[in-house]
Amino acid sequence: LLIVAQVLGALGLAFWFIDSFFFYALGFALWGAKNALQSGTMEAFLYDELKEYNKEDYYQSAFGKSGSYYWIGVMFSAAIGGFIAQKTLGR
């Protein structure tokens, strides 16, 4: 499911580049499907991996850290993307 979710996300992102409202809306629908497939699956995957090593007690900590790292990545990508857009557009 995690692989299918990433494929749907990439396909949704690709549809955003097509100059049509229909494809733009379809891209958002696919992006939403990616989020729906990924959220619970990732949590179950994390718990199963911790359980395999008898470390289920660390689930809350590991889940919190993974969420923090995700949002730190979003923050850096937004800042770098803004910088690149400013340099590319010459404004």
mmCIF file of C-alpha atoms in Angstrom:
data_model
loop_
_atom_site.group_PDB
_atom_site.id
_atom_site.type_symbol
_atom_site.label_atom_id
_atom_site.label_comp_id
_atom_site.label_asym_id
_atom_site.label_seq_id
_atom_site.Cartn_x
_atom_site.Cartn_y
_atom_site.Cartn_z
ATOM 1 C CA LEU A 1 0.000 0.000 0.000
ATOM 2 C CA LEU A 2 2.867 2.371 0.695
ATOM 3 C CA ILE A 3 4.226 1.879 -2.814
ATOM 4 C CA VAL A 4 0.782 2.312 -4.390
ATOM 5 C CA ALA A 5 0.304 5.478 -2.329
ATOM 6 C CA GLN A 6 3.532 6.985 -3.652
ATOM 7 C CA VAL A 7 2.617 6.108 -7.247
ATOM 8 C CA LEU A 8 -0.781 7.797 -6.801
ATOM 9 C CA GLY A 9 0.924 10.859 -5.327
ATOM 10 C CA ALA A 10 3.372 11.094 -8.213
ATOM 11 C CA LEU A 11 0.572 10.670 -10.738
ATOM 12 C CA GLY A 12 -1.479 13.351 -8.986
ATOM 13 C CA LEU A 13 1.485 15.711 -9.050
ATOM 14 C CA ALA A 14 2.011 15.047 -12.754
ATOM 15 C CA PHE A 15 -1.634 15.892 -13.466
ATOM 16 C CA TRP A 16 -1.154 19.320 -11.892
ATOM 17 C CA PHE A 17 1.131 20.291 -14.769
ATOM 18 C CA ILE A 18 -1.574 19.702 -17.395
ATOM 19 C CA ASP A 19 -3.374 22.908 -18.275
ATOM 20 C CA SER A 20 -6.918 21.782 -17.479
ATOM 21 C CA PHE A 21 -9.149 22.200 -14.450
ATOM 22 C CA PHE A 22 -10.290 18.590 -14.749
ATOM 23 C CA PHE A 23 -6.738 17.246 -14.472
ATOM 24 C CA TYR A 24 -5.964 19.694 -11.664
ATOM 25 C CA ALA A 25 -8.964 18.379 -9.705
ATOM 26 C CA LEU A 26 -8.029 14.792 -10.539
ATOM 27 C CA GLY A 27 -4.534 15.475 -9.213
ATOM 28 C CA PHE A 28 -5.985 16.622 -5.898
ATOM 29 C CA ALA A 29 -8.199 13.535 -5.717
ATOM 30 C CA LEU A 30 -5.207 11.275 -6.309
ATOM 31 C CA TRP A 31 -3.175 13.197 -3.736
ATOM 32 C CA GLY A 32 -5.981 12.692 -1.205
ATOM 33 C CA ALA A 33 -6.079 8.968 -1.994
ATOM 34 C CA LYS A 34 -2.308 8.849 -1.413
ATOM 35 C CA ASN A 35 -2.720 10.457 2.002
ATOM 36 C CA ALA A 36 -5.548 8.080 2.925
ATOM 37 C CA LEU A 37 -3.531 5.002 1.955
ATOM 38 C CA GLN A 38 -0.311 6.187 3.543
ATOM 39 C CA SER A 39 -1.385 7.408 6.977
ATOM 40 C CA GLY A 40 -2.667 4.259 8.644
ATOM 41 C CA THR A 41 -0.362 1.980 6.702
ATOM 42 C CA MET A 42 2.728 3.862 7.819
ATOM 43 C CA GLU A 43 1.638 3.753 11.453
ATOM 44 C CA ALA A 44 1.018 -0.010 11.253
ATOM 45 C CA PHE A 45 4.368 -0.535 9.522
ATOM 46 C CA LEU A 46 6.186 1.420 12.224
ATOM 47 C CA TYR A 47 4.466 -0.523 15.008
ATOM 48 C CA ASP A 48 5.173 -3.881 13.354
ATOM 49 C CA GLU A 49 8.840 -3.022 12.931
ATOM 50 C CA LEU A 50 9.123 -1.998 16.572
ATOM 51 C CA LYS A 51 7.285 -5.132 17.658
ATOM 52 C CA GLU A 52 9.724 -7.298 15.703
ATOM 53 C CA TYR A 53 12.534 -5.955 17.886
ATOM 54 C CA ASN A 54 10.441 -6.016 21.100
ATOM 55 C CA LYS A 55 10.407 -2.220 21.354
ATOM 56 C CA GLU A 56 6.657 -1.510 21.124
ATOM 57 C CA ASP A 57 6.978 0.825 24.110
ATOM 58 C CA TYR A 58 8.852 3.304 21.907
ATOM 59 C CA TYR A 59 5.996 3.640 19.422
ATOM 60 C CA GLN A 60 4.769 7.060 20.590
ATOM 61 C CA SER A 61 8.281 8.462 20.622
ATOM 62 C CA ALA A 62 9.176 7.051 17.208
ATOM 63 C CA PHE A 63 5.871 8.194 15.700
ATOM 64 C CA GLY A 64 6.346 11.701 17.090
ATOM 65 C CA LYS A 65 9.886 11.894 15.763
ATOM 66 C CA SER A 66 8.853 10.712 12.318
ATOM 67 C CA GLY A 67 6.147 13.388 12.193
ATOM 68 C CA SER A 68 8.617 16.029 13.322
ATOM 69 C CA TYR A 69 11.141 15.005 10.674
ATOM 70 C CA TYR A 70 8.416 15.112 8.035
ATOM 71 C CA TRP A 71 7.428 18.686 8.902
ATOM 72 C CA ILE A 72 11.047 19.800 9.139
ATOM 73 C CA GLY A 73 11.509 18.435 5.606
ATOM 74 C CA VAL A 74 8.424 20.326 4.431
ATOM 75 C CA MET A 75 9.761 23.523 6.002
ATOM 76 C CA PHE A 76 13.154 23.204 4.305
ATOM 77 C CA SER A 77 11.652 22.269 0.951
ATOM 78 C CA ALA A 78 9.342 25.303 1.077
ATOM 79 C CA ALA A 79 12.239 27.611 1.895
ATOM 80 C CA ILE A 80 14.519 26.133 -0.775
ATOM 81 C CA GLY A 81 11.675 26.088 -3.317
ATOM 82 C CA GLY A 82 10.976 29.755 -2.648
ATOM 83 C CA PHE A 83 14.637 30.602 -3.087
ATOM 84 C CA ILE A 84 14.869 28.645 -6.350
ATOM 85 C CA ALA A 85 11.666 30.219 -7.684
ATOM 86 C CA GLN A 86 12.945 33.691 -6.840
ATOM 87 C CA LYS A 87 16.247 33.055 -8.628
ATOM 88 C CA THR A 88 14.604 31.346 -11.596
ATOM 89 C CA LEU A 89 11.954 33.991 -12.165
ATOM 90 C CA GLY A 90 14.457 36.774 -11.615
ATOM 91 C CA ARG A 91 12.298 38.785 -9.256
#
